[in-house]
PDB file of C-alpha atoms in Angstrom:
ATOM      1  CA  UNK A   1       0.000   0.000   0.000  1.00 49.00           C
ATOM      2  CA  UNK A   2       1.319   3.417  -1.060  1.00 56.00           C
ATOM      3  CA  UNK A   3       2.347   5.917   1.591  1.00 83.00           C
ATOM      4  CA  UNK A   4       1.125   8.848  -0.960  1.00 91.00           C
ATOM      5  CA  UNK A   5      -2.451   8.334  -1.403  1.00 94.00           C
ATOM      6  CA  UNK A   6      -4.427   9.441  -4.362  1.00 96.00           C
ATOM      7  CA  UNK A   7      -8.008   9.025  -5.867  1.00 97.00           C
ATOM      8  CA  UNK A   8      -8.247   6.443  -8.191  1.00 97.00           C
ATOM      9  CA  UNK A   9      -9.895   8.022 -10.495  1.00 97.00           C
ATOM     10  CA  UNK A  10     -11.387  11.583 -11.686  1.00 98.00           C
ATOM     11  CA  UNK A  11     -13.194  13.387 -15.002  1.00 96.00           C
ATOM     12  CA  UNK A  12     -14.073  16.536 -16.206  1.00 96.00           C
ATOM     13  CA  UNK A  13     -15.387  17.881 -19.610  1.00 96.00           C
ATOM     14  CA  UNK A  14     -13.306  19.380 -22.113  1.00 96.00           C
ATOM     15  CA  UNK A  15     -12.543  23.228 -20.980  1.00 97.00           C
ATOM     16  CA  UNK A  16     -13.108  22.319 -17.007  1.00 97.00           C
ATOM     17  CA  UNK A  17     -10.787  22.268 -14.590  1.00 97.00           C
ATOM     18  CA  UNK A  18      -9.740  19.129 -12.436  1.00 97.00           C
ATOM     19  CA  UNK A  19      -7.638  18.910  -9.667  1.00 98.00           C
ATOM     20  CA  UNK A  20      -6.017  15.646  -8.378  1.00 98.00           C
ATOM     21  CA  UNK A  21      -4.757  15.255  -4.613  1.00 96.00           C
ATOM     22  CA  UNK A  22      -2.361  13.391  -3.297  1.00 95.00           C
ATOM     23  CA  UNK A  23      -2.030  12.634   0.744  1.00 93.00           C
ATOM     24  CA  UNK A  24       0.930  12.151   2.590  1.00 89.00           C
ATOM     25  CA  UNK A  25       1.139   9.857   6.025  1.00 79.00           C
ATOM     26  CA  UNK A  26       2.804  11.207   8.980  1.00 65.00           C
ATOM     27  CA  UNK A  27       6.295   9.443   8.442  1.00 62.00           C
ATOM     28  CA  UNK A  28       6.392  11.160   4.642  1.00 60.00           C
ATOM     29  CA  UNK A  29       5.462  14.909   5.212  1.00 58.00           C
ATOM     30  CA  UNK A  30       9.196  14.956   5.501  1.00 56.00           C
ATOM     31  CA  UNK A  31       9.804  14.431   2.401  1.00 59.00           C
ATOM     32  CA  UNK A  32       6.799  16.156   1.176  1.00 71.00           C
ATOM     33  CA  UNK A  33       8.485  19.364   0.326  1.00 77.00           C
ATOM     34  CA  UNK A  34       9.522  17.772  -2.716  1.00 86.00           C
ATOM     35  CA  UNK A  35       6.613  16.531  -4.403  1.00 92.00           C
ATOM     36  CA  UNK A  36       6.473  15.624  -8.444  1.00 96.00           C
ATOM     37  CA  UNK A  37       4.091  14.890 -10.374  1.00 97.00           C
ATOM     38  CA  UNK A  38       4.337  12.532 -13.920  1.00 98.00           C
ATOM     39  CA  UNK A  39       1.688  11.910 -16.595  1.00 98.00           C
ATOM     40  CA  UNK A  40       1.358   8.566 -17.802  1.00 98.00           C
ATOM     41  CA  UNK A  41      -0.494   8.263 -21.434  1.00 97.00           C
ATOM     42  CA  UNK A  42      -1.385   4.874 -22.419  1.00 95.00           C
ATOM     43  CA  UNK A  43       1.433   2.974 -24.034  1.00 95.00           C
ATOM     44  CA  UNK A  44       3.826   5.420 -22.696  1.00 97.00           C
ATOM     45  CA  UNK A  45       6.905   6.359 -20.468  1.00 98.00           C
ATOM     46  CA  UNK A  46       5.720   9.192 -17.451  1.00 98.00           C
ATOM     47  CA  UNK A  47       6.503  12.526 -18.420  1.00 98.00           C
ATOM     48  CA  UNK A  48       7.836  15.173 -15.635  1.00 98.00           C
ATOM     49  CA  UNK A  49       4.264  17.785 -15.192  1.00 98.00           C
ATOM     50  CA  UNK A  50       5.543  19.504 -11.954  1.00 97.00           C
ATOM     51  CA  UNK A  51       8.529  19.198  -9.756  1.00 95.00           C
ATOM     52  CA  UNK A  52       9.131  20.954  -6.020  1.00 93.00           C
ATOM     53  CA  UNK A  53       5.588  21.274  -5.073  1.00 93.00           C
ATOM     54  CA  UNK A  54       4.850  23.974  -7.778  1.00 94.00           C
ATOM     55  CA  UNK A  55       7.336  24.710 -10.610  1.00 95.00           C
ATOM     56  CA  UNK A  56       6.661  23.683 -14.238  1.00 97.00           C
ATOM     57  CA  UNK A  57       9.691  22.375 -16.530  1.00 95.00           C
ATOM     58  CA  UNK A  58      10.444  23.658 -19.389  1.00 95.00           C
ATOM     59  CA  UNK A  59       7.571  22.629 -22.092  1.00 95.00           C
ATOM     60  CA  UNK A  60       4.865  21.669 -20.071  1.00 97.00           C
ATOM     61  CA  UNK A  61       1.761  23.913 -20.713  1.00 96.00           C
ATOM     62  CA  UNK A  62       0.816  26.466 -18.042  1.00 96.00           C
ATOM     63  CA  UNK A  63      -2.724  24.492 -18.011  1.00 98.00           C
ATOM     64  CA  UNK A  64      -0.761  22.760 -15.157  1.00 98.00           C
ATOM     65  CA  UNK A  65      -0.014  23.643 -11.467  1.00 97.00           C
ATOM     66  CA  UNK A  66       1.012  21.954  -8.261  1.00 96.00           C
ATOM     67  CA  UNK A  67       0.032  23.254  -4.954  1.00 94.00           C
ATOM     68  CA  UNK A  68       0.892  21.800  -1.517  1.00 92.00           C
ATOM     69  CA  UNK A  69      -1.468  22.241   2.008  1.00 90.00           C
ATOM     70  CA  UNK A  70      -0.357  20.520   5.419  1.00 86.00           C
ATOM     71  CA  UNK A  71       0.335  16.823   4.323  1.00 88.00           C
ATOM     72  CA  UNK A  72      -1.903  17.122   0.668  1.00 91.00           C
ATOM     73  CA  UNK A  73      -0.158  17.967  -2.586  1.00 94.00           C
ATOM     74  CA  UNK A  74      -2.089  19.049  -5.926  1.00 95.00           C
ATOM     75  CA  UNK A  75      -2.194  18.983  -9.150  1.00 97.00           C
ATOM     76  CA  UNK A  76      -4.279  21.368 -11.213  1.00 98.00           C
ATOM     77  CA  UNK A  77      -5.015  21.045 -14.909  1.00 98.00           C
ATOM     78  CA  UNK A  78      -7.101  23.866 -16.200  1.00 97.00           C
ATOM     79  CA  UNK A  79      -8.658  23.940 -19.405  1.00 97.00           C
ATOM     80  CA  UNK A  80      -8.952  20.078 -19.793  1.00 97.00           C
ATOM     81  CA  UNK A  81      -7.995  18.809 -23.217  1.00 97.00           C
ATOM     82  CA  UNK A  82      -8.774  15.256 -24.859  1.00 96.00           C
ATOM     83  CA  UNK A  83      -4.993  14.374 -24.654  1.00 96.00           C
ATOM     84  CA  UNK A  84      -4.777  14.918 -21.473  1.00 97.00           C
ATOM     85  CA  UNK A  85      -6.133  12.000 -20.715  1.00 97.00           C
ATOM     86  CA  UNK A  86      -3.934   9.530 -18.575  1.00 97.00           C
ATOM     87  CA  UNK A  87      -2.792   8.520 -15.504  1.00 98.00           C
ATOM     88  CA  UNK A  88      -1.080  11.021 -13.078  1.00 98.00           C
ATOM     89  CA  UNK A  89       1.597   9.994 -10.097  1.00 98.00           C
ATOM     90  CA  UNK A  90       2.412  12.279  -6.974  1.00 96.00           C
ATOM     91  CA  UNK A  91       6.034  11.350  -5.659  1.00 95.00           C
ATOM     92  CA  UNK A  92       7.892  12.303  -2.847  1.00 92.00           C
ATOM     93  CA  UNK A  93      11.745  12.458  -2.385  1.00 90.00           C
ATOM     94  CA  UNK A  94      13.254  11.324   0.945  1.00 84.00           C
ATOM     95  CA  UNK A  95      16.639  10.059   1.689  1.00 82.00           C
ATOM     96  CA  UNK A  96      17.747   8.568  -1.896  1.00 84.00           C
ATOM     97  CA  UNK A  97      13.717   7.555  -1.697  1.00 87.00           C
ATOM     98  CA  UNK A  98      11.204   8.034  -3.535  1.00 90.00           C
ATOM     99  CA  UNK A  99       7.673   7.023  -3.237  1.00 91.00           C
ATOM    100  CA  UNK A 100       4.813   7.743  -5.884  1.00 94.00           C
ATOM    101  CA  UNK A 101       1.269   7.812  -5.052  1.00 95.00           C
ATOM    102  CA  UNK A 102      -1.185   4.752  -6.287  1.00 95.00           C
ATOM    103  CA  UNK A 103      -2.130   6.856  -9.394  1.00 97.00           C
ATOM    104  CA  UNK A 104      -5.174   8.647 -10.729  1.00 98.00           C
ATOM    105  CA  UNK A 105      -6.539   7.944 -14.225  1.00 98.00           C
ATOM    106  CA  UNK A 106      -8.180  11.209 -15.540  1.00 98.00           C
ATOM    107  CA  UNK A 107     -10.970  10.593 -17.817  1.00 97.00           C
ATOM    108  CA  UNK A 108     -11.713  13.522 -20.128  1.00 96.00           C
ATOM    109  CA  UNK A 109     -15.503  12.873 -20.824  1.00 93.00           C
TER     110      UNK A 109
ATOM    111  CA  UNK B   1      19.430  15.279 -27.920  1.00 95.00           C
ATOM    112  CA  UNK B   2      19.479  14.755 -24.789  1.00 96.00           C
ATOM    113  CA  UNK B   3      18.001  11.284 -24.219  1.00 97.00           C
ATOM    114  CA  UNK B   4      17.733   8.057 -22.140  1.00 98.00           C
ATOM    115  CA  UNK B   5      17.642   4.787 -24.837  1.00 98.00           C
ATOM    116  CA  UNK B   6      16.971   1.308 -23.624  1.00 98.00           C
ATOM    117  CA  UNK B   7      17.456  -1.898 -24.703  1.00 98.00           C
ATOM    118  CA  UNK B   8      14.737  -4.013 -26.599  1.00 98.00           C
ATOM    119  CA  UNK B   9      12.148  -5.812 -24.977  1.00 98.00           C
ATOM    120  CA  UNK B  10      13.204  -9.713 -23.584  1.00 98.00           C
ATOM    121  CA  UNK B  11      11.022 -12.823 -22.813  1.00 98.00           C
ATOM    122  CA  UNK B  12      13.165 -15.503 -19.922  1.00 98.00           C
ATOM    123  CA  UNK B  13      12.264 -18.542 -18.262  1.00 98.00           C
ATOM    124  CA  UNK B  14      12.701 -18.417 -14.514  1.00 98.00           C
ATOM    125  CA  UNK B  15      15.971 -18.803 -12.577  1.00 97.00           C
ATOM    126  CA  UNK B  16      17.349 -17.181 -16.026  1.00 98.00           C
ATOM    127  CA  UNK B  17      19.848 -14.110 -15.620  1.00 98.00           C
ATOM    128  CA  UNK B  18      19.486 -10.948 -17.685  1.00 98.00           C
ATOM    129  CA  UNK B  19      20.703  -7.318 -17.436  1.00 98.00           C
ATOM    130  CA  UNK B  20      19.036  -4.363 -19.226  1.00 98.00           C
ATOM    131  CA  UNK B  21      20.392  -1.226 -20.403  1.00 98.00           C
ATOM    132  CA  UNK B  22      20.012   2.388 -20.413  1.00 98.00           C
ATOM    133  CA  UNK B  23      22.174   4.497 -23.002  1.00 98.00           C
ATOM    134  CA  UNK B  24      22.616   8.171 -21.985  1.00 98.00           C
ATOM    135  CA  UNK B  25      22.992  10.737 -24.250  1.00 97.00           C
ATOM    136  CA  UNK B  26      23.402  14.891 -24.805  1.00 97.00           C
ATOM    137  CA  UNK B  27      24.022  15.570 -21.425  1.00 96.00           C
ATOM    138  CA  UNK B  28      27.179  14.938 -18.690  1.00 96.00           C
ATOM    139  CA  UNK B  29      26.049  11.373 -17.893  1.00 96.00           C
ATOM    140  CA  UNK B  30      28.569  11.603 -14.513  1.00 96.00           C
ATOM    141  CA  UNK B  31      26.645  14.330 -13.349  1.00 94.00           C
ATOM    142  CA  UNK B  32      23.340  13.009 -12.663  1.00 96.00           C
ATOM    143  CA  UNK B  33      21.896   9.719 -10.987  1.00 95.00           C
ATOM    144  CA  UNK B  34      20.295   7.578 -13.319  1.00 97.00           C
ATOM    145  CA  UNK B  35      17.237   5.717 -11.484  1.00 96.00           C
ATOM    146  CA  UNK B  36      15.490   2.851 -12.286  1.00 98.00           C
ATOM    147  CA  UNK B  37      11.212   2.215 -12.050  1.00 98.00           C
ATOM    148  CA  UNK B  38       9.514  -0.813 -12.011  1.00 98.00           C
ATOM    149  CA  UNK B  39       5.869  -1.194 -13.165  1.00 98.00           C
ATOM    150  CA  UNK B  40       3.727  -4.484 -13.356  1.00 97.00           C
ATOM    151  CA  UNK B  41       1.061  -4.317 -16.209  1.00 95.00           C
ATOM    152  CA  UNK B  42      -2.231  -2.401 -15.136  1.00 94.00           C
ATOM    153  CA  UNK B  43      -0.447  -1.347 -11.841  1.00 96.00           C
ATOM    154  CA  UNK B  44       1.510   2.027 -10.744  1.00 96.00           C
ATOM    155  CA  UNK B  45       5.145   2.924 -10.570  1.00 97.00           C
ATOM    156  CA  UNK B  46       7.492   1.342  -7.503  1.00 97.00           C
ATOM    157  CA  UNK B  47      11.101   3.212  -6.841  1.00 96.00           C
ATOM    158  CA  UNK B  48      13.789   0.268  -7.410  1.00 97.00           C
ATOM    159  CA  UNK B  49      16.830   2.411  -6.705  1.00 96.00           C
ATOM    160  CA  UNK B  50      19.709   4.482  -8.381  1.00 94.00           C
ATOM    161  CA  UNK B  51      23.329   5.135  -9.450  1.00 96.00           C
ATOM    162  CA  UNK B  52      25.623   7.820  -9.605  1.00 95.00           C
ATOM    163  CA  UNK B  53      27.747   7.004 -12.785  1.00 95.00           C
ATOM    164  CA  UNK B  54      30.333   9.575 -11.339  1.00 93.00           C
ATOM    165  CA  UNK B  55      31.613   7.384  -8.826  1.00 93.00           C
ATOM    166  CA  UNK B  56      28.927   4.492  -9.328  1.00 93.00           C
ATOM    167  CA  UNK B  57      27.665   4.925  -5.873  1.00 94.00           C
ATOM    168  CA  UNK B  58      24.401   3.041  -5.516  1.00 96.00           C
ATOM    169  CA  UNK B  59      21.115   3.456  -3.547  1.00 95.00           C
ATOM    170  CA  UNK B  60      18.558   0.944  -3.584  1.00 96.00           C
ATOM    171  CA  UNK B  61      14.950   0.851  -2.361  1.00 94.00           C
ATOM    172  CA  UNK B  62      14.460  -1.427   0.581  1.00 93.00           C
ATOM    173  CA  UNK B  63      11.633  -2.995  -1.773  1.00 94.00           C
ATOM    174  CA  UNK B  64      14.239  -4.198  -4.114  1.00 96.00           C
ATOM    175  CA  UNK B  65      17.959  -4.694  -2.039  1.00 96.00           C
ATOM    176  CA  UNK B  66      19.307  -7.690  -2.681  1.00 96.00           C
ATOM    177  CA  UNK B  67      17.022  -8.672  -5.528  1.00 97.00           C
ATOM    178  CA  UNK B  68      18.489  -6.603  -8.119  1.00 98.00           C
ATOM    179  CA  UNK B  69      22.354  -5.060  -9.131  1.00 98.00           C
ATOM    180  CA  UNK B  70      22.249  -1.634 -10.479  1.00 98.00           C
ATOM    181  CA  UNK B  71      25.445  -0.319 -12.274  1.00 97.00           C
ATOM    182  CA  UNK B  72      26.672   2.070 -14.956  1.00 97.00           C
ATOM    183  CA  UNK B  73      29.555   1.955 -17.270  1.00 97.00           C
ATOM    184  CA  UNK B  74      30.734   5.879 -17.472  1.00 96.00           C
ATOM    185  CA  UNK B  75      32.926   5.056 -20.806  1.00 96.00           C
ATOM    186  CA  UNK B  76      29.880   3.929 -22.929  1.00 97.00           C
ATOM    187  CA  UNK B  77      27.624   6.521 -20.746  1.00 97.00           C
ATOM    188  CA  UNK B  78      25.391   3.291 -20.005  1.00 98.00           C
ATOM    189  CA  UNK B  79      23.201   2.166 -16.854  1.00 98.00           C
ATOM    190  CA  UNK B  80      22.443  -1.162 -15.914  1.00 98.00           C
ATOM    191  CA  UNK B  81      19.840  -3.100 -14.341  1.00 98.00           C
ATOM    192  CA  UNK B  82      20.843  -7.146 -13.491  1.00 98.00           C
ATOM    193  CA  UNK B  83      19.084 -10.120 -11.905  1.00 98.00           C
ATOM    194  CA  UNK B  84      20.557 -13.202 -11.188  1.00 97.00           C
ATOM    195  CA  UNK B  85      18.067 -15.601 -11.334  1.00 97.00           C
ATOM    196  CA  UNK B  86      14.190 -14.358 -12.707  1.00 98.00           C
ATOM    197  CA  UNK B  87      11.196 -15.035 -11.127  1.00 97.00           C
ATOM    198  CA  UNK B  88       7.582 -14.824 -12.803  1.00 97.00           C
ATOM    199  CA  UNK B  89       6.707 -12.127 -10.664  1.00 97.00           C
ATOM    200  CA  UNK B  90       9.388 -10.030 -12.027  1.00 98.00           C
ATOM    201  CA  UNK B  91       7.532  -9.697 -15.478  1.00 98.00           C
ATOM    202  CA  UNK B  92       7.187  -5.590 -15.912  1.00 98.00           C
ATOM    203  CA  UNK B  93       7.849  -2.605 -17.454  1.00 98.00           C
ATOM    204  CA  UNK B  94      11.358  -1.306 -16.354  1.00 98.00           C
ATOM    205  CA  UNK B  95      12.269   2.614 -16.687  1.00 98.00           C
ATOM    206  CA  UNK B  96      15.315   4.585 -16.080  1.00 98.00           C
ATOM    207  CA  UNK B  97      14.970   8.161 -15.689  1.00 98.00           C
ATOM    208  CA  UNK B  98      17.271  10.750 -14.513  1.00 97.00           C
ATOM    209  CA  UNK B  99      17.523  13.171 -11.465  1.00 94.00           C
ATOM    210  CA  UNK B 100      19.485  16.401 -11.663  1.00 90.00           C
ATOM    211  CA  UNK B 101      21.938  17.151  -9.610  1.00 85.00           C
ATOM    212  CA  UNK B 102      20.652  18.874  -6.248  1.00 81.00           C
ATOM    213  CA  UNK B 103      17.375  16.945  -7.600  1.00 82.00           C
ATOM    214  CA  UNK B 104      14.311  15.726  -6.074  1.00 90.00           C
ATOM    215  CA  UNK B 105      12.546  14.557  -9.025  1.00 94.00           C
ATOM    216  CA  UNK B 106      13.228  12.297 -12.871  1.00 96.00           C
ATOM    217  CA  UNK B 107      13.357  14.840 -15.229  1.00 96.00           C
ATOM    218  CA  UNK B 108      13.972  12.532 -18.166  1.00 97.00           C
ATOM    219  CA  UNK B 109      12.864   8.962 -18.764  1.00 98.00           C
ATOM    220  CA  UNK B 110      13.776   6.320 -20.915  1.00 98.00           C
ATOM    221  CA  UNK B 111      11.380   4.956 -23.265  1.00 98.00           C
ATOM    222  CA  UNK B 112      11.077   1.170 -21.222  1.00 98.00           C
ATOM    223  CA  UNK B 113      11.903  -2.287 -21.225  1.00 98.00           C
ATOM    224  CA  UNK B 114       9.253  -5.507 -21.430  1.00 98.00           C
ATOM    225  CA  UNK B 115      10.787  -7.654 -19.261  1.00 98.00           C
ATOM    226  CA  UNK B 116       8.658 -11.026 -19.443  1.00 98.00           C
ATOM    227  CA  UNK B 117       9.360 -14.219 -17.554  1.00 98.00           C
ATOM    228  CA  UNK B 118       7.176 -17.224 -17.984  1.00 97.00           C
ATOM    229  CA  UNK B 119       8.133 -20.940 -17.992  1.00 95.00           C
TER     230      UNK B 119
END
């Protein structure tokens, strides 16, 4: 069982905005200063969305930001388009550690 | 281009060996950890562990110690992920990706190896 907890799923429509949370337990709110976030489309390697909490890498669309509150992280997407559809993973960074969340699938109805 | 490459997809029988690979490219390959991520099909990402090709110190995830030898080769700017003897439950998609230096997160992934193992 994942120490990063995250919904299993969520949807919006095309145009909404979704946000996807991801909760720490007590022994990793350490490490929760340096949450990431990946993208996973089908068939595909993850993809770096959001790194420290809140900054964006070079590339990825504005459409996406990270926000962090007591032991929950989140990701934003605003603006939902059909390809981003896929699954999401929070990860934390502890120690040479790293731990990713169970995963969310978006569904973009 | 800065890119991680790895090797082709491979089917084993159990209590076979096999080693994978991860080809850096574009960038100072000393200079960052390369990691490695396991995932079984349908199911999310697990943290296996990581070297630094600099000095090929290596970090492992207690999940995985002792089941697995990561390594890199800094001449042919090359990663490696070994097992000694396969088990069926070691069928999965491997990654490598790479964290910067100072780092918390994998900033570039490779593109993933099948690894099947079936009698």
């Amino acid at each position: 069982q994942s120490a990063l907890t995250q919904p299993a799923s969520v949807s919006g429509s095309p145009g909404q905005s979704i946000t996807i949370s991801c909760t720490a337990t007590s022994s990793d709110v350490g490490g929760f200063d340096y949450v990431s976030w990946y993208q996973q489309q089908p068939g595909k390697a993850p993809k770096l969305m959001i790194y420290e909490v809140s900054n964006r890498p070079s590339g990825v669309s504005n459409r996406f930001s990270g926000s962090k509150s007591g032991n929950t992280a989140s990701l934003t997407i605003s603006g939902l388009q059909a390809d981003d559809e896929a699954d999401y993973y929070c990860s934390s960074y502890t120690n040479y550690n790293f731990r990713f969340g169970g995963g969310t699938r978006l569904t973009v109805l | 281009e800065v890119q991680l490459v790895q090797s082709g997809a491979e089917v084993k029988k159990p209590g076979e060996s096999l080693k994978i690979s991860c080809k850096a490219s574009g960038y100072s390959f000393t200079s960052y950890w390369i990691g490695w991520v396991r995932q079984v099909p349908g199911k999310g990402l697990e943290w296996m562990g990581f070297v630094y090709p600099g000095d090929s110190d290596t970090r492992y995830s207690p999940s995985f110690q002792g089941q697995v030898t990561i390594s890199a080769d800094k001449s042919i700017t090359t990663a490696y992920l070994q097992w000694s003897s396969l088990k069926a439950s070691d069928t999965a998609m491997y990654y490598c990706a790479r964290l910067p230096p100072a780092g918390d997160h994998l900033d570039l992934w490779g593109q993933g190896t099948l690894v099947t193992v079936s009698s």
